[in-house]
Coordinates of C-alpha atoms and ligand atoms in Angstrom, one line a residue:
M175 CA 2.2 -31.0 3.8
T176 CA 3.5 -29.9 0.3
L177 CA 5.3 -26.6 0.0
G178 CA 2.4 -25.3 -2.2
S179 CA 0.0 -25.6 0.6
T180 CA 2.2 -24.2 3.4
P181 CA 0.7 -20.8 4.3
L182 CA 2.6 -17.7 3.6
R183 CA 2.8 -15.4 6.6
P184 CA 3.1 -11.7 5.6
T185 CA 3.2 -9.2 8.4
V186 CA 1.2 -6.0 8.6
W187 CA 2.1 -3.2 10.9
W188 CA -0.4 -0.4 11.6
A189 CA 1.0 2.8 12.9
H190 CA -0.9 5.8 14.2
I191 CA 0.3 9.2 13.1
S192 CA 0.9 10.1 16.8
S193 CA 3.8 7.7 16.8
A194 CA 5.8 10.0 14.5
N195 CA 8.6 11.8 16.5
D196 CA 11.9 13.5 15.8
R197 CA 13.9 10.5 17.0
L198 CA 12.8 8.6 13.9
V199 CA 14.4 11.2 11.6
R200 CA 17.8 9.6 12.1
L201 CA 16.5 6.5 10.3
L202 CA 15.9 8.4 7.0
N203 CA 18.6 8.5 4.3
E204 CA 19.6 11.8 2.6
E205 CA 17.2 11.4 -0.3
E206 CA 14.3 10.6 2.1
L207 CA 15.2 13.6 4.3
A208 CA 15.2 15.9 1.3
R209 CA 11.8 14.6 0.2
N210 CA 10.5 14.8 3.7
T211 CA 11.4 18.5 4.1
R212 CA 9.7 19.3 0.8
F213 CA 6.2 18.4 2.1
R214 CA 4.4 21.6 3.1
L215 CA 2.1 20.0 5.7
Q216 CA 3.4 18.6 9.0
T217 CA 0.9 15.6 8.6
D218 CA 2.5 14.7 5.2
R219 CA 6.0 14.9 6.8
D220 CA 4.8 12.7 9.7
R221 CA 3.2 10.0 7.5
H222 CA 6.2 9.8 5.1
L223 CA 8.7 9.7 8.1
L224 CA 6.6 7.0 9.9
G225 CA 6.3 4.8 6.8
R226 CA 10.0 4.7 6.0
A227 CA 11.2 4.5 9.6
L228 CA 8.7 1.7 10.3
A229 CA 9.9 -0.2 7.2
R230 CA 13.5 0.0 8.3
T231 CA 12.7 -0.9 12.0
A232 CA 10.5 -3.9 11.1
L233 CA 13.0 -5.3 8.6
A234 CA 15.8 -4.8 11.1
E235 CA 13.8 -6.7 13.7
R236 CA 13.2 -9.6 11.3
T237 CA 16.6 -9.8 9.7
G238 CA 18.9 -8.8 12.6
V239 CA 20.5 -6.0 10.4
P240 CA 20.8 -2.6 12.1
A241 CA 17.9 -0.4 11.0
S242 CA 20.2 2.3 9.7
E243 CA 21.8 -0.3 7.3
V244 CA 18.5 -1.4 5.7
A245 CA 18.5 0.2 2.3
F246 CA 15.8 0.6 -0.4
E247 CA 15.9 1.0 -4.1
L248 CA 12.9 2.7 -5.7
R249 CA 11.5 0.8 -8.6
C250 CA 8.6 1.8 -10.9
R251 CA 7.4 -1.1 -13.0
S252 CA 5.5 1.3 -15.3
C253 CA 8.6 3.3 -16.2
E254 CA 10.7 0.1 -16.4
D255 CA 8.2 -1.3 -18.9
K256 CA 8.3 1.9 -20.9
A257 CA 12.1 1.9 -21.0
R258 CA 12.1 -1.8 -22.1
T259 CA 9.7 -1.2 -25.0
G260 CA 11.3 2.1 -26.0
A261 CA 8.1 4.1 -25.3
D262 CA 8.4 7.8 -24.3
G263 CA 7.2 9.2 -21.0
G264 CA 9.2 7.5 -18.2
D265 CA 10.0 9.8 -15.2
P266 CA 13.9 10.0 -14.8
S267 CA 13.7 11.1 -11.1
P268 CA 13.9 8.3 -8.5
H269 CA 10.4 7.1 -7.7
G270 CA 8.3 3.9 -7.2
K271 CA 8.0 1.0 -4.9
P272 CA 10.7 0.8 -2.2
V273 CA 12.5 -2.5 -2.7
P274 CA 14.8 -3.7 0.1
V275 CA 18.4 -4.1 -1.2
G276 CA 21.7 -4.9 0.5
P277 CA 21.4 -6.9 3.7
A278 CA 17.5 -7.1 3.5
T279 CA 17.5 -8.3 -0.1
G280 CA 14.8 -10.9 -0.7
W281 CA 12.2 -9.1 1.4
E282 CA 9.3 -7.3 -0.1
I283 CA 7.4 -4.4 1.4
S284 CA 4.6 -2.0 0.7
I285 CA 3.7 1.3 2.5
S286 CA 0.5 3.3 2.5
H287 CA -0.8 6.3 4.4
S288 CA -4.0 8.1 4.7
G289 CA -5.5 10.4 7.3
E290 CA -4.3 9.3 10.7
W291 CA -2.9 5.9 9.6
V292 CA 0.3 4.5 8.2
V293 CA 0.4 0.8 7.2
L294 CA 3.4 -1.4 6.3
A295 CA 3.1 -4.9 4.8
M296 CA 6.2 -7.1 4.5
A297 CA 6.9 -10.7 3.3
E298 CA 9.9 -12.7 2.3
G299 CA 10.2 -13.7 -1.4
V300 CA 6.7 -12.6 -2.5
P301 CA 5.4 -9.2 -3.7
V302 CA 3.0 -7.5 -1.4
G303 CA 0.8 -4.4 -1.8
V304 CA -1.1 -2.5 0.8
D305 CA -3.5 0.4 0.6
V306 CA -5.4 2.4 3.2
E307 CA -7.9 5.1 2.2
R308 CA -9.8 7.5 4.4
V309 CA -13.5 7.5 3.5
S310 CA -14.2 11.1 2.6
E311 CA -17.2 12.8 1.1
A312 CA -15.5 13.5 -2.2
R313 CA -17.3 16.4 -4.0
D314 CA -17.3 14.6 -7.3
L315 CA -17.7 11.0 -6.4
D316 CA -19.3 10.2 -9.8
G317 CA -16.4 11.7 -11.7
L318 CA -13.9 9.8 -9.5
A319 CA -15.8 6.5 -10.0
A320 CA -15.7 7.0 -13.8
Y321 CA -11.9 7.3 -13.6
T322 CA -11.5 4.5 -11.1
L323 CA -14.1 1.7 -11.6
A324 CA -14.2 -0.9 -14.4
E325 CA -17.5 -1.2 -16.2
S326 CA -18.9 -4.1 -14.1
E327 CA -17.8 -2.4 -10.9
A328 CA -19.4 0.9 -11.8
R329 CA -22.7 -0.8 -12.6
A330 CA -22.7 -2.6 -9.2
W331 CA -21.6 0.6 -7.4
R332 CA -24.3 2.8 -9.0
A333 CA -27.0 0.2 -7.9
L334 CA -26.1 0.9 -4.2
P335 CA -28.1 3.2 -2.1
E336 CA -26.6 6.7 -2.3
D337 CA -25.6 6.7 1.4
D338 CA -23.4 3.6 0.9
R339 CA -21.6 4.8 -2.1
S340 CA -18.7 6.7 -0.5
E341 CA -17.6 3.8 1.7
A342 CA -18.0 1.3 -1.2
F343 CA -16.0 3.5 -3.5
F344 CA -13.0 3.6 -1.2
G345 CA -13.4 -0.1 -0.6
Y346 CA -13.0 -0.7 -4.3
W347 CA -10.2 1.8 -4.5
A348 CA -8.2 0.2 -1.7
R349 CA -8.5 -3.3 -3.1
K350 CA -7.5 -2.2 -6.6
E351 CA -4.6 -0.1 -5.5
A352 CA -3.3 -2.8 -3.2
L353 CA -3.0 -5.1 -6.3
L354 CA -1.4 -2.4 -8.4
K355 CA 1.1 -1.6 -5.7
A356 CA 1.9 -5.3 -5.3
T357 CA 2.9 -5.4 -8.9
G358 CA 5.0 -2.2 -8.6
L359 CA 2.9 -0.6 -11.3
G360 CA 1.2 1.9 -9.0
L361 CA -1.6 4.0 -10.3
S362 CA 0.1 4.3 -13.7
G363 CA -1.0 0.7 -14.1
G364 CA -4.6 2.0 -14.6
L365 CA -7.2 1.5 -11.9
R366 CA -9.9 0.8 -14.4
R367 CA -8.0 -2.2 -15.9
V368 CA -8.2 -4.1 -12.6
S369 CA -11.6 -5.5 -11.5
V370 CA -12.3 -6.8 -8.0
T371 CA -15.3 -8.1 -6.2
P372 CA -17.8 -5.6 -4.6
P373 CA -16.8 -4.5 -1.1
S374 CA -19.8 -6.4 0.4
D375 CA -18.3 -9.7 -1.0
R376 CA -15.0 -11.4 0.0
A377 CA -12.1 -9.6 -1.6
R378 CA -10.9 -11.2 -4.9
L379 CA -9.2 -10.2 -8.1
V380 CA -11.8 -10.7 -10.9
A381 CA -10.1 -9.5 -14.0
W382 CA -7.0 -7.7 -15.2
E383 CA -7.1 -6.2 -18.7
G384 CA -3.9 -5.5 -20.6
G385 CA -0.3 -5.9 -19.5
G386 CA 1.3 -6.4 -16.1
A387 CA -1.3 -8.9 -14.8
P388 CA 0.0 -10.9 -11.9
G389 CA -0.1 -14.7 -12.4
T390 CA -2.1 -15.2 -9.2
A391 CA -3.1 -12.8 -6.5
W392 CA -4.4 -13.2 -3.0
L393 CA -6.5 -10.3 -1.7
T394 CA -8.1 -9.4 1.6
D395 CA -9.6 -6.3 3.3
L396 CA -7.9 -5.2 6.5
E397 CA -10.1 -3.8 9.2
R398 CA -8.7 -0.9 11.1
D399 CA -11.0 1.9 11.7
P400 CA -14.6 2.5 10.5
G401 CA -13.7 5.7 8.7
Y402 CA -11.2 3.9 6.5
R403 CA -11.0 1.1 4.0
S404 CA -7.8 -0.9 3.5
A405 CA -6.6 -4.0 1.6
L406 CA -3.6 -6.3 1.4
A407 CA -2.6 -8.1 -1.9
V408 CA 0.0 -10.9 -2.0
L409 CA 1.1 -12.2 -5.4
T410 CA 1.1 -15.9 -4.7
D411 CA -1.0 -19.0 -5.3
R412 CA -0.3 -20.3 -1.8
P413 CA -2.7 -19.9 1.2
V414 CA -2.0 -16.7 3.1
E415 CA -2.3 -16.0 6.8
P416 CA -1.2 -12.5 7.6
T417 CA -0.1 -11.5 11.1
V418 CA -1.6 -8.0 11.8
H419 CA 0.0 -5.9 14.5
P420 CA -2.1 -3.1 16.0
A421 CA -0.8 0.4 16.5
E422 CA 0.2 -0.2 20.2
R423 CA 2.5 -3.0 19.2
T424 CA 4.0 -0.9 16.4
A425 CA 4.5 2.0 18.8
A426 CA 6.4 -0.3 21.1
L427 CA 8.6 -1.6 18.1
L428 CA 9.4 2.0 17.2
R429 CA 10.3 2.9 20.8
G430 CA 12.9 0.1 20.6
Ligands
COA155 C1 2.7 5.9 -5.7 C2 1.2 5.7 -5.6 C3 0.9 4.2 -5.9 C4 0.8 6.1 -4.2 O1 -0.6 6.1 -4.0 P1 -1.2 7.0 -2.9 O2 -2.6 6.5 -2.7 O3 -1.0 8.4 -3.3 O4 -0.4 6.8 -1.6 P2 -0.1 5.6 -0.6 O5 0.0 6.3 0.7 O6 -1.1 4.5 -0.7 O7 1.2 5.0 -1.1 C5 2.4 5.7 -1.0 C6 3.6 4.8 -1.0 O8 3.5 3.9 -2.1 C7 4.9 3.5 -2.4 N1 5.0 3.5 -3.8 C8 5.4 4.5 -4.6 N2 5.4 4.1 -5.9 C9 4.9 2.8 -6.0 C10 4.7 1.9 -7.0 N3 4.9 2.2 -8.3 N4 4.3 0.7 -6.6 C11 4.1 0.3 -5.3 N5 4.3 1.2 -4.3 C12 4.7 2.4 -4.6 C13 5.8 4.4 -1.6 O9 6.3 3.7 -0.5 C14 4.9 5.5 -1.1 O10 5.1 6.0 0.1 P3 6.5 6.7 0.6 O11 7.1 7.4 -0.6 O12 6.0 7.6 1.7 O13 7.3 5.6 1.1 C15 0.4 6.5 -6.6 O14 0.4 7.8 -6.2 C16 1.1 6.4 -8.0 O15 1.1 5.4 -8.7 N6 1.7 7.5 -8.5 C17 2.4 7.5 -9.7 C18 1.9 8.7 -10.5 C19 2.6 8.8 -11.7 O16 2.0 8.7 -12.8 N7 3.9 9.1 -11.7 C20 4.6 9.3 -13.0 C21 5.7 8.3 -13.2 S1 5.1 6.6 -13.1
ZN156 ZN1 7.2 5.6 -13.0

């Protein structure tokens, strides 16, 4: 078997918000603690805490480094690109994709949270992006779709029966944001520039207009909960076989 056809095996960890507890707080660094206390809502604090504590714990388990020594640097591709081209508008405060540095250098992670769920994706040597979205009855779904969907996506979406549009919209969103998060661009990369297949079809990147396009990208939906849509993107041309850990396994990992 050639290296090119050896499957990549990223790991996905699902965590339920009920796994957040005060014992995990010791895993946050000072900057994370400061950010955590700035959230007004307890659920926002719990989701942020769980995401960062899970990332440290899962990387520690895989690398043998103590969780408290796993460090991240925040990198925003959009702001880095602006700085490189001399354009205005970068945000000077630390923000962006957490990138493992120090003892866990070489690993790539992505964190997402929505409603009751937190999800972490991790892989060695290849960028990953994960996104989970709670399907909600947004008041202005048409307005959101105009901001989010590329022309061909919007046409397919508007042709759906009205009752199916909420779920389909969040399906598109999760796939597109997983790709943007894998590249490190985040939403500043522009959701409308990235086109994916309709949620009823197998997930695939269709087109990427403008800069920042990944060479190749592997994309899949992740099934978790009927009220949510979620997706995983891996920037590779190799076959990908993710290992997905359910919340019970993640809770056990966090209990240590
Ligand atoms: C960050 C962003 C991708 C998050 O999307 P979201 O749907 O609100 O939230 P999610 O739960 O899916 O993801 C949040 C996580 O994404 C990660 N993240 C942040 N920036 C990221 C980036 N540029 N690329 C990839 N991941 C990023 C973080 O881990 C964050 O969670 P944490 O801080 O609790 O660890 C999106 O809000 C964004 O791009 N914001 C930037 C807005 C902006 O224009 N900022 C100005 C300077 S660029
Ligand atoms: Zn930025």
